[in-house]
């Protein structure tokens, strides 16, 4: 009977610890739910960012396709042009005489180089030449460390300028 008060005190302390543990468990559960909600939110935001990035790259690729190289050729002086090393160019025939490259979007109409382009733009043969639009994209790419694309103004293999 003398042990009963001690047991009652121990029981009271145990109930206090139980209540404290229950409160701690509830707090841990709340924090866990908050972390899961944040993970879900940021997961969706991360996915949305990737979708926007992919859409932007697709748009850039469409711009690159529009602003591709278009060779301006003249007749060549070859005695017997070889179809393996010469291009068959409308209004010129088989030729290897690439005079210069222009931008397919900026510098030509449906088929030919525009008069304004031929008269007022400088064009070059060098392989590092791009139209201003592609140069702007490449400048942005260099700043964002995005992958560079091959130069569309590069002369095809097997031809000579």
Short mmCIF file of C-alpha atoms in Angstrom, two decimals:
data_model
loop_
_atom_site.label_atom_id
_atom_site.label_comp_id
_atom_site.label_asym_id
_atom_site.label_seq_id
_atom_site.Cartn_x
_atom_site.Cartn_y
_atom_site.Cartn_z
CA UNK A 1 0.00 0.00 0.00
CA UNK A 2 2.92 2.33 0.59
CA UNK A 3 3.96 1.88 -3.05
CA UNK A 4 0.60 3.08 -4.37
CA UNK A 5 1.35 6.83 -4.16
CA UNK A 6 4.67 6.28 -5.97
CA UNK A 7 2.91 4.27 -8.66
CA UNK A 8 0.28 6.98 -9.05
CA UNK A 9 3.02 9.62 -9.42
CA UNK A 10 4.79 7.46 -12.02
CA UNK A 11 1.51 6.96 -13.87
CA UNK A 12 0.90 10.72 -13.88
CA UNK A 13 4.41 11.36 -15.24
CA UNK A 14 3.92 8.65 -17.88
CA UNK A 15 0.64 10.26 -18.98
CA UNK A 16 2.44 13.60 -19.21
CA UNK A 17 5.16 12.04 -21.35
CA UNK A 18 2.49 10.36 -23.47
CA UNK A 19 0.77 13.70 -24.05
CA UNK A 20 4.11 15.33 -24.85
CA UNK A 21 5.01 12.53 -27.27
CA UNK A 22 1.58 12.75 -28.90
CA UNK A 23 2.03 16.51 -29.39
CA UNK A 24 5.50 15.94 -30.85
CA UNK A 25 4.17 13.23 -33.18
CA UNK A 26 1.40 15.56 -34.38
CA UNK A 27 3.97 18.30 -35.04
CA UNK A 28 6.22 15.88 -36.96
CA UNK A 29 3.23 14.76 -39.06
CA UNK A 30 2.37 18.40 -39.85
CA UNK A 31 5.96 19.09 -40.91
CA UNK A 32 6.00 15.93 -43.03
CA UNK A 33 2.79 17.02 -44.78
CA UNK A 34 4.25 20.50 -45.36
CA UNK A 35 7.41 19.00 -46.88
CA UNK A 36 5.37 16.72 -49.16
CA UNK A 37 3.18 19.64 -50.25
CA UNK A 38 6.29 21.74 -51.01
CA UNK A 39 7.85 18.84 -52.92
CA UNK A 40 4.68 18.45 -55.00
CA UNK A 41 4.51 22.20 -55.65
CA UNK A 42 8.15 22.46 -56.69
CA UNK A 43 7.90 19.26 -58.70
CA UNK A 44 5.06 20.77 -60.75
CA UNK A 45 6.95 24.06 -61.06
CA UNK A 46 10.08 22.17 -62.16
CA UNK A 47 8.07 20.30 -64.80
CA UNK A 48 6.52 23.56 -66.02
CA UNK A 49 9.98 25.13 -66.32
CA UNK A 50 11.19 22.19 -68.41
CA UNK A 51 8.13 22.43 -70.64
CA UNK A 52 8.71 26.16 -71.16
CA UNK A 53 12.41 25.55 -71.85
CA UNK A 54 11.55 22.84 -74.39
CA UNK A 55 9.02 25.11 -76.09
CA UNK A 56 11.61 27.91 -76.30
CA UNK A 57 14.21 25.57 -77.82
CA UNK A 58 11.64 24.34 -80.35
CA UNK A 59 10.92 27.96 -81.33
CA UNK A 60 14.65 28.64 -81.69
CA UNK A 61 15.01 25.58 -83.91
CA UNK A 62 12.16 26.85 -86.11
CA UNK A 63 13.93 30.21 -86.42
CA UNK A 64 17.19 28.43 -87.30
CA UNK A 65 15.39 26.43 -89.98
CA UNK A 66 13.99 29.63 -91.52
CA UNK A 67 17.36 31.39 -91.41
CA UNK A 68 19.37 28.59 -93.00
CA UNK A 69 22.10 29.03 -95.57
CA UNK A 70 21.19 29.51 -99.20
CA UNK A 71 24.09 29.37 -101.66
CA UNK A 72 24.36 31.82 -104.53
CA UNK A 73 26.15 30.09 -107.39
CA UNK A 74 27.52 31.07 -110.76
CA UNK A 75 28.60 28.92 -113.68
CA UNK A 76 31.90 27.18 -113.14
CA UNK A 77 34.86 26.87 -115.51
CA UNK A 78 35.15 23.09 -115.22
CA UNK A 79 35.52 21.31 -118.58
CA UNK A 80 33.39 18.32 -117.53
CA UNK A 81 31.37 19.01 -114.37
CA UNK A 82 31.03 15.90 -112.25
CA UNK A 83 27.59 15.38 -110.66
CA UNK A 84 29.33 13.79 -107.66
CA UNK A 85 31.19 17.00 -106.81
CA UNK A 86 28.99 19.63 -108.44
CA UNK A 87 25.55 20.89 -107.52
CA UNK A 88 22.70 21.15 -110.00
CA UNK A 89 21.47 24.71 -109.46
CA UNK A 90 18.38 26.13 -111.17
CA UNK A 91 19.25 28.66 -113.88
CA UNK A 92 22.96 27.75 -113.55
CA UNK A 93 23.28 24.00 -114.14
CA UNK A 94 26.01 21.81 -112.70
CA UNK A 95 28.42 24.07 -110.84
CA UNK A 96 30.97 24.17 -108.07
CA UNK A 97 31.24 27.97 -108.11
CA UNK A 98 29.69 29.08 -104.83
CA UNK A 99 29.94 32.87 -104.92
CA UNK A 100 28.63 33.46 -101.39
CA UNK A 101 25.94 32.41 -98.95
CA UNK A 102 22.84 34.32 -98.00
CA UNK A 103 20.13 33.77 -95.44
CA UNK A 104 17.17 31.86 -96.86
CA UNK A 105 14.75 34.02 -94.86
CA UNK A 106 16.39 37.46 -94.84
CA UNK A 107 17.85 37.54 -98.33
CA UNK A 108 15.59 35.79 -100.78
CA UNK A 109 12.04 35.57 -101.97
CA UNK A 110 10.51 32.17 -102.68
CA UNK A 111 13.27 31.13 -105.08
CA UNK A 112 15.83 33.86 -105.80
CA UNK A 113 18.00 36.31 -103.95
CA UNK A 114 16.16 39.61 -103.58
CA UNK A 115 17.39 42.70 -105.39
CA UNK A 116 17.70 44.57 -102.10
CA UNK A 117 19.87 41.83 -100.69
CA UNK A 118 22.06 41.65 -103.79
CA UNK A 119 22.48 45.43 -103.87
CA UNK A 120 22.67 46.45 -100.22
CA UNK A 121 24.05 43.58 -98.16
CA UNK A 122 27.59 42.30 -97.90
CA UNK A 123 27.85 38.52 -98.00
CA UNK A 124 30.89 36.37 -97.50
CA UNK A 125 32.11 32.86 -98.12
CA UNK A 126 33.81 32.36 -94.78
CA UNK A 127 32.35 29.57 -92.71
CA UNK A 128 31.84 31.71 -89.61
CA UNK A 129 29.38 34.00 -91.37
CA UNK A 130 25.75 33.94 -90.21
CA UNK A 131 22.86 36.29 -90.80
CA UNK A 132 22.18 38.80 -87.97
CA UNK A 133 19.32 36.70 -86.62
CA UNK A 134 21.46 33.58 -86.19
CA UNK A 135 24.32 35.65 -84.77
CA UNK A 136 21.91 37.02 -82.17
CA UNK A 137 20.77 33.50 -81.26
CA UNK A 138 24.34 32.27 -81.01
CA UNK A 139 25.27 35.27 -78.88
CA UNK A 140 22.41 34.43 -76.51
CA UNK A 141 23.43 30.77 -76.56
CA UNK A 142 26.99 31.64 -75.63
CA UNK A 143 25.75 33.70 -72.72
CA UNK A 144 23.43 30.95 -71.48
CA UNK A 145 25.98 28.18 -72.22
CA UNK A 146 23.43 26.46 -74.45
CA UNK A 147 24.74 24.06 -77.10
CA UNK A 148 25.96 25.66 -80.31
CA UNK A 149 24.55 24.49 -83.62
CA UNK A 150 26.60 23.76 -86.72
CA UNK A 151 27.10 26.63 -89.11
CA UNK A 152 24.46 26.37 -91.87
CA UNK A 153 26.60 28.54 -94.16
CA UNK A 154 29.35 25.91 -94.36
CA UNK A 155 30.17 24.90 -97.93
CA UNK A 156 29.10 21.32 -98.75
CA UNK A 157 31.88 18.73 -98.85
CA UNK A 158 33.25 18.01 -102.32
CA UNK A 159 32.62 21.47 -103.74
CA UNK A 160 35.03 24.29 -104.21
CA UNK A 161 34.50 27.99 -103.94
#
